Tab-separated table of C-alpha atoms in Angstrom:
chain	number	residue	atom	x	y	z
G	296	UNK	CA	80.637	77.978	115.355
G	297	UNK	CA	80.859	80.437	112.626
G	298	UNK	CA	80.183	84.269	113.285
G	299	UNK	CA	79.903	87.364	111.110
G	300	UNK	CA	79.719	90.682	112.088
G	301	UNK	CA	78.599	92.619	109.063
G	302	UNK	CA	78.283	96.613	108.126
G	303	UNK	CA	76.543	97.069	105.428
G	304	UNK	CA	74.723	98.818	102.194
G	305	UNK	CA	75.249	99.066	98.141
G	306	UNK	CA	73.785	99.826	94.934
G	307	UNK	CA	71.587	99.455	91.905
G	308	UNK	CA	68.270	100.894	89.920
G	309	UNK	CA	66.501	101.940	86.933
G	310	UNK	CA	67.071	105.365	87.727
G	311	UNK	CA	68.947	107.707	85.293
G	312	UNK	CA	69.157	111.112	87.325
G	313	UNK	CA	72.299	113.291	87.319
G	314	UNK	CA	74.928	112.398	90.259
G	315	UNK	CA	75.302	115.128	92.856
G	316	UNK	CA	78.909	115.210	94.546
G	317	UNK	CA	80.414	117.034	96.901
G	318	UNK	CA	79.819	116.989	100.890
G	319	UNK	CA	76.280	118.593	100.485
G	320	UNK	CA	74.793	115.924	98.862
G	321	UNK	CA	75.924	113.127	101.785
G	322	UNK	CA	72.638	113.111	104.454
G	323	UNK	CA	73.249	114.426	107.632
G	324	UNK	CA	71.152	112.608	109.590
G	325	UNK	CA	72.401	108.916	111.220
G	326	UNK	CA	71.879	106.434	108.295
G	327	UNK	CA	71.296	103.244	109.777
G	328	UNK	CA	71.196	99.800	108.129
G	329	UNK	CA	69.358	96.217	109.291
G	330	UNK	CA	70.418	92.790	108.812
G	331	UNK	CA	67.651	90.329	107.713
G	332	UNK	CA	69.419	87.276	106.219
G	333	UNK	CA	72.736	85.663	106.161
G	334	UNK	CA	73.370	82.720	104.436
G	335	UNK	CA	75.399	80.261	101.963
G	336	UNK	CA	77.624	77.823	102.508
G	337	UNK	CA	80.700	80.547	104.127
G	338	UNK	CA	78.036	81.329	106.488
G	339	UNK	CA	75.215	78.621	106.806
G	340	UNK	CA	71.477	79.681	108.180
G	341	UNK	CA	71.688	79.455	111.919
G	342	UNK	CA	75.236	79.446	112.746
G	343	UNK	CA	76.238	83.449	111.742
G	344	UNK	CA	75.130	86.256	113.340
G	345	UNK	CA	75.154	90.107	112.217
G	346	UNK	CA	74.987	93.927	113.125
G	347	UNK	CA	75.501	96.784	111.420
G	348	UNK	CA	77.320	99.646	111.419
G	349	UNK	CA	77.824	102.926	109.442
G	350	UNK	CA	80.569	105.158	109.383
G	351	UNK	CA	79.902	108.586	111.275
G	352	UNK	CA	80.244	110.734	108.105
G	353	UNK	CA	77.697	108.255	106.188
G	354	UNK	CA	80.452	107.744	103.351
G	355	UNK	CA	81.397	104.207	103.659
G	356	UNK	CA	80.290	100.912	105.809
G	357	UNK	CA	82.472	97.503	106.572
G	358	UNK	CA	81.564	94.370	106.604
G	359	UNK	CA	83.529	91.999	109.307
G	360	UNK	CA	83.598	88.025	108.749
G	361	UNK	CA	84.878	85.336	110.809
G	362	UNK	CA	85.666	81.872	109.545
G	363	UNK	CA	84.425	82.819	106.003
G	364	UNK	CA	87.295	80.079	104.044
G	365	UNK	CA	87.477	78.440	101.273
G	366	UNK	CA	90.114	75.806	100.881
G	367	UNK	CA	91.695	73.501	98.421
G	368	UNK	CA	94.591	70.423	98.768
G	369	UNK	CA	95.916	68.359	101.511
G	370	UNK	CA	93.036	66.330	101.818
G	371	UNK	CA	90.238	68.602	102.090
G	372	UNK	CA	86.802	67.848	100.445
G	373	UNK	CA	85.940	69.296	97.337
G	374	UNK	CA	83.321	70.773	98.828
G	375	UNK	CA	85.421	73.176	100.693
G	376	UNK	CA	87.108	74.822	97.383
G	377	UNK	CA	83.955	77.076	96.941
G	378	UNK	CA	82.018	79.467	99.524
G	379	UNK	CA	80.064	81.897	99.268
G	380	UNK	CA	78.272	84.283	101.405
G	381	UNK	CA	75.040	86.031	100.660
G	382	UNK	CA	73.856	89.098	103.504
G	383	UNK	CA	70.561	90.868	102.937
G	384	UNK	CA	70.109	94.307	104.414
G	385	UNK	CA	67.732	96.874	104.557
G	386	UNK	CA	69.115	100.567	104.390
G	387	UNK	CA	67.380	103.077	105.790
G	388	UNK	CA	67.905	106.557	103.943
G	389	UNK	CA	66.851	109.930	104.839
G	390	UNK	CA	63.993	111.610	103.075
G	391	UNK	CA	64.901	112.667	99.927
G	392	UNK	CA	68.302	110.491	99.313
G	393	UNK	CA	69.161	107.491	97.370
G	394	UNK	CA	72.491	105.795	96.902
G	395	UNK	CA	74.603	103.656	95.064
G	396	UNK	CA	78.204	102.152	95.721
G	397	UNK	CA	80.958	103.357	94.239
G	398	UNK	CA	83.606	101.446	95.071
G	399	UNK	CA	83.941	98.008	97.304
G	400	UNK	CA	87.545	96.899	98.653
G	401	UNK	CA	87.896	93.775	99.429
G	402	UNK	CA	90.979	92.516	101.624
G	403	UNK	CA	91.715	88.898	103.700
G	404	UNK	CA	94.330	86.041	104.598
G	405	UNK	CA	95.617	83.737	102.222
G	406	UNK	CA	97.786	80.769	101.565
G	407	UNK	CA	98.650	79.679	98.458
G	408	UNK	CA	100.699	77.277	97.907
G	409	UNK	CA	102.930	76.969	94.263
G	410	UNK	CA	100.749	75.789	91.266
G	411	UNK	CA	97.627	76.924	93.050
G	412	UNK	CA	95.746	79.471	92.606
G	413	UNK	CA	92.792	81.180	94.828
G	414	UNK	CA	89.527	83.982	93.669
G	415	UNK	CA	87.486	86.374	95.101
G	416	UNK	CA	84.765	87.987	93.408
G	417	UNK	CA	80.854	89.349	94.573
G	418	UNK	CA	77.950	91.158	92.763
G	419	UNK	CA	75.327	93.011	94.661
G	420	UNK	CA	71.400	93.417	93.250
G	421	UNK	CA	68.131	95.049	95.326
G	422	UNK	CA	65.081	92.621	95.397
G	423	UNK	CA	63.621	92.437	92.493
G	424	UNK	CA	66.479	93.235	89.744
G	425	UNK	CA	69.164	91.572	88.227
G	426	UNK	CA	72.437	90.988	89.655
G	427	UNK	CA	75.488	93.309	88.605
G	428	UNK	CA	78.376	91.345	87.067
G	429	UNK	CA	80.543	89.614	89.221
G	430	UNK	CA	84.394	91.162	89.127
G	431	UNK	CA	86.710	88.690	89.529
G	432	UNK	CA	90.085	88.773	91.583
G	433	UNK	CA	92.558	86.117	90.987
G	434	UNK	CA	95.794	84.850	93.197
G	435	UNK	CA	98.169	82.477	91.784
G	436	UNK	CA	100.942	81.069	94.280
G	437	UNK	CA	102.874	81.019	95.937
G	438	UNK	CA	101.137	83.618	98.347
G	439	UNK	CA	100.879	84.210	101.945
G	440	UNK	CA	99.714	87.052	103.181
G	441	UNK	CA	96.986	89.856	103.199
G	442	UNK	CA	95.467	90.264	99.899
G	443	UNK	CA	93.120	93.216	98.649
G	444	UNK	CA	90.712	93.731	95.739
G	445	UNK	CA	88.922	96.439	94.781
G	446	UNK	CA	86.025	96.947	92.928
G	447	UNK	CA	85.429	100.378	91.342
G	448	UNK	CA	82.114	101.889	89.154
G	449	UNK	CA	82.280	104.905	86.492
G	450	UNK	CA	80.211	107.477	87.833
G	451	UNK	CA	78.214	107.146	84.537
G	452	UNK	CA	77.749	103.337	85.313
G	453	UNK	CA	76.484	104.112	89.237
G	454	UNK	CA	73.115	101.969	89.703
G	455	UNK	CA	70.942	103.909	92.434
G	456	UNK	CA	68.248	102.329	94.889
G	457	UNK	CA	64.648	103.656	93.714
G	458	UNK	CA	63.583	106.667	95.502
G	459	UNK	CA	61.354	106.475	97.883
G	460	UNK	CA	60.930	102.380	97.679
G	461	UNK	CA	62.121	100.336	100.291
G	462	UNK	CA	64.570	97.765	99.066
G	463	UNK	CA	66.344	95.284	100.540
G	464	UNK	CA	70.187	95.508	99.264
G	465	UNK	CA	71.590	91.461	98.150
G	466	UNK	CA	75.523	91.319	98.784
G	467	UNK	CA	76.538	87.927	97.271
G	468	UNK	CA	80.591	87.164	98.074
G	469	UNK	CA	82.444	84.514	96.904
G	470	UNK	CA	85.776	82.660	97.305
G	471	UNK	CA	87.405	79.569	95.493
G	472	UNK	CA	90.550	77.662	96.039
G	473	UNK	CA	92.229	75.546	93.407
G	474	UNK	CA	95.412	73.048	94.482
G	475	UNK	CA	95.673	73.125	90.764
G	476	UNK	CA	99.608	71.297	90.623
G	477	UNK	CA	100.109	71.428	94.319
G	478	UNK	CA	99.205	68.558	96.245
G	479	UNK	CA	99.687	70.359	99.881
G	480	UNK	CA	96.792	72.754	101.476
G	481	UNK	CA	95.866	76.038	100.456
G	482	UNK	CA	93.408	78.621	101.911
G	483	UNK	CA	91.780	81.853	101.016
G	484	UNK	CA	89.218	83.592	103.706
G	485	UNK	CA	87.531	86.618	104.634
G	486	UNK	CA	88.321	86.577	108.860
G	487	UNK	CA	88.152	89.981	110.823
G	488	UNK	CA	90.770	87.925	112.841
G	489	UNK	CA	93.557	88.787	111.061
G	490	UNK	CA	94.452	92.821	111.250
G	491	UNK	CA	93.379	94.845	108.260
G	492	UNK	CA	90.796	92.167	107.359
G	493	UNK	CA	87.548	93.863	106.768
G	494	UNK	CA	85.665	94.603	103.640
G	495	UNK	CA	84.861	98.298	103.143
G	496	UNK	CA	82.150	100.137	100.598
G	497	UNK	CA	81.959	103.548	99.919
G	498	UNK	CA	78.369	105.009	99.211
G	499	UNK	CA	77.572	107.535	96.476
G	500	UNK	CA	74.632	109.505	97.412
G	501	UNK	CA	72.185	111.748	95.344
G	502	UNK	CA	69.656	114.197	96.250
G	503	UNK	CA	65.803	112.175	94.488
């Protein structure tokens, strides 16, 4: 029915240490990530399935979806206009690492129809802490197309993972549809069907 192919890994912590850039402070060795939970009403308990996968220089991961839509008009329920999609994964860093993410771009398949209006927006916390603030992307019709987001943190503002705890990483995504004026159907969805569709987050890394 529905299935999700995920990459993943992000940010957050109390920690205030000084960022180290640069290619020597990204960990050599294989980081590898695991999938423990999927679930919400884009991607209900039972009926998604995950794996994960890092790229080979350890700077970003992508997340794929599949059938992850939220639509509004022409008849549809209410309850379609809002989905969301919460993935919980545990990272697994190298000895003396942490990380954070610096930057999340977001990009899927939409059609919005004039007078309506779609939104994407996530946050991302580790068990235990509160929730960064939820960006929100807006698309007001008439669209149809590919459409991209991006979500970018201040290097000052970067939220590390504790060293040396092991926390599991919360990636919370959500997206709305509004007919708003328009009585006809209109969609907005995350689905690694459509080319260029997947959901890509760049890691910052520092030494602990």
């Amino acid at each position: 029915m529905l299935g999700m192919s995920v990459v993943a890994a992000m940010i957050l912590s109390a920690l205030a240490a000084p960022v180290v850039s640069g290619a020597d402070s990204v960990p050599s060795e294989k980081i590898t990530l695991d999938i423990k939970t999927i679930n919400g009403s884009g991607c209900p308990a039972g009926t998604a399935t995950a794996s994960a996968d890092v790229a080979s220089d350890n700077t970003v991961f992508t997340v794929h979806y599949t059938n992850f839509t939220a639509k509004a008009g022409g008849g549809v329920s209410a309850l379609e206009a809002r989905k969301n999609c919460q993935i919980n994964v545990l990272v697994h860093v190298p000895q003396g690492f942490t990380y954070a993410i610096a930057k999340a771009e977001y990009r899927g398949f939409a059609h919005i129809e004039s007078g309506a209006n779609a939104l994407e927006q996530a946050n991302y916390y580790f068990t235990g802490t509160a929730p960064t603030a939820r960006v929100r992307h807006t698309f007001p019709g008439p669209f149809h197309g590919v459409w991209r987001a991006t979500d970018e943190t201040d290097v000052a503002e970067l939220v590390f993972a504790p060293c040396g705890e092991s926390r599991n990483l919360n990636i919370n995504a959500e997206l709305r549809a509004d007919a708003g004026t328009s009585s006809a159907g209109s969609f907005i969805e995350m689905d690694s069907e459509h080319a260029s569709v997947d959901t890509i987050y760049h890691f910052a890394w520092k030494t602990c």
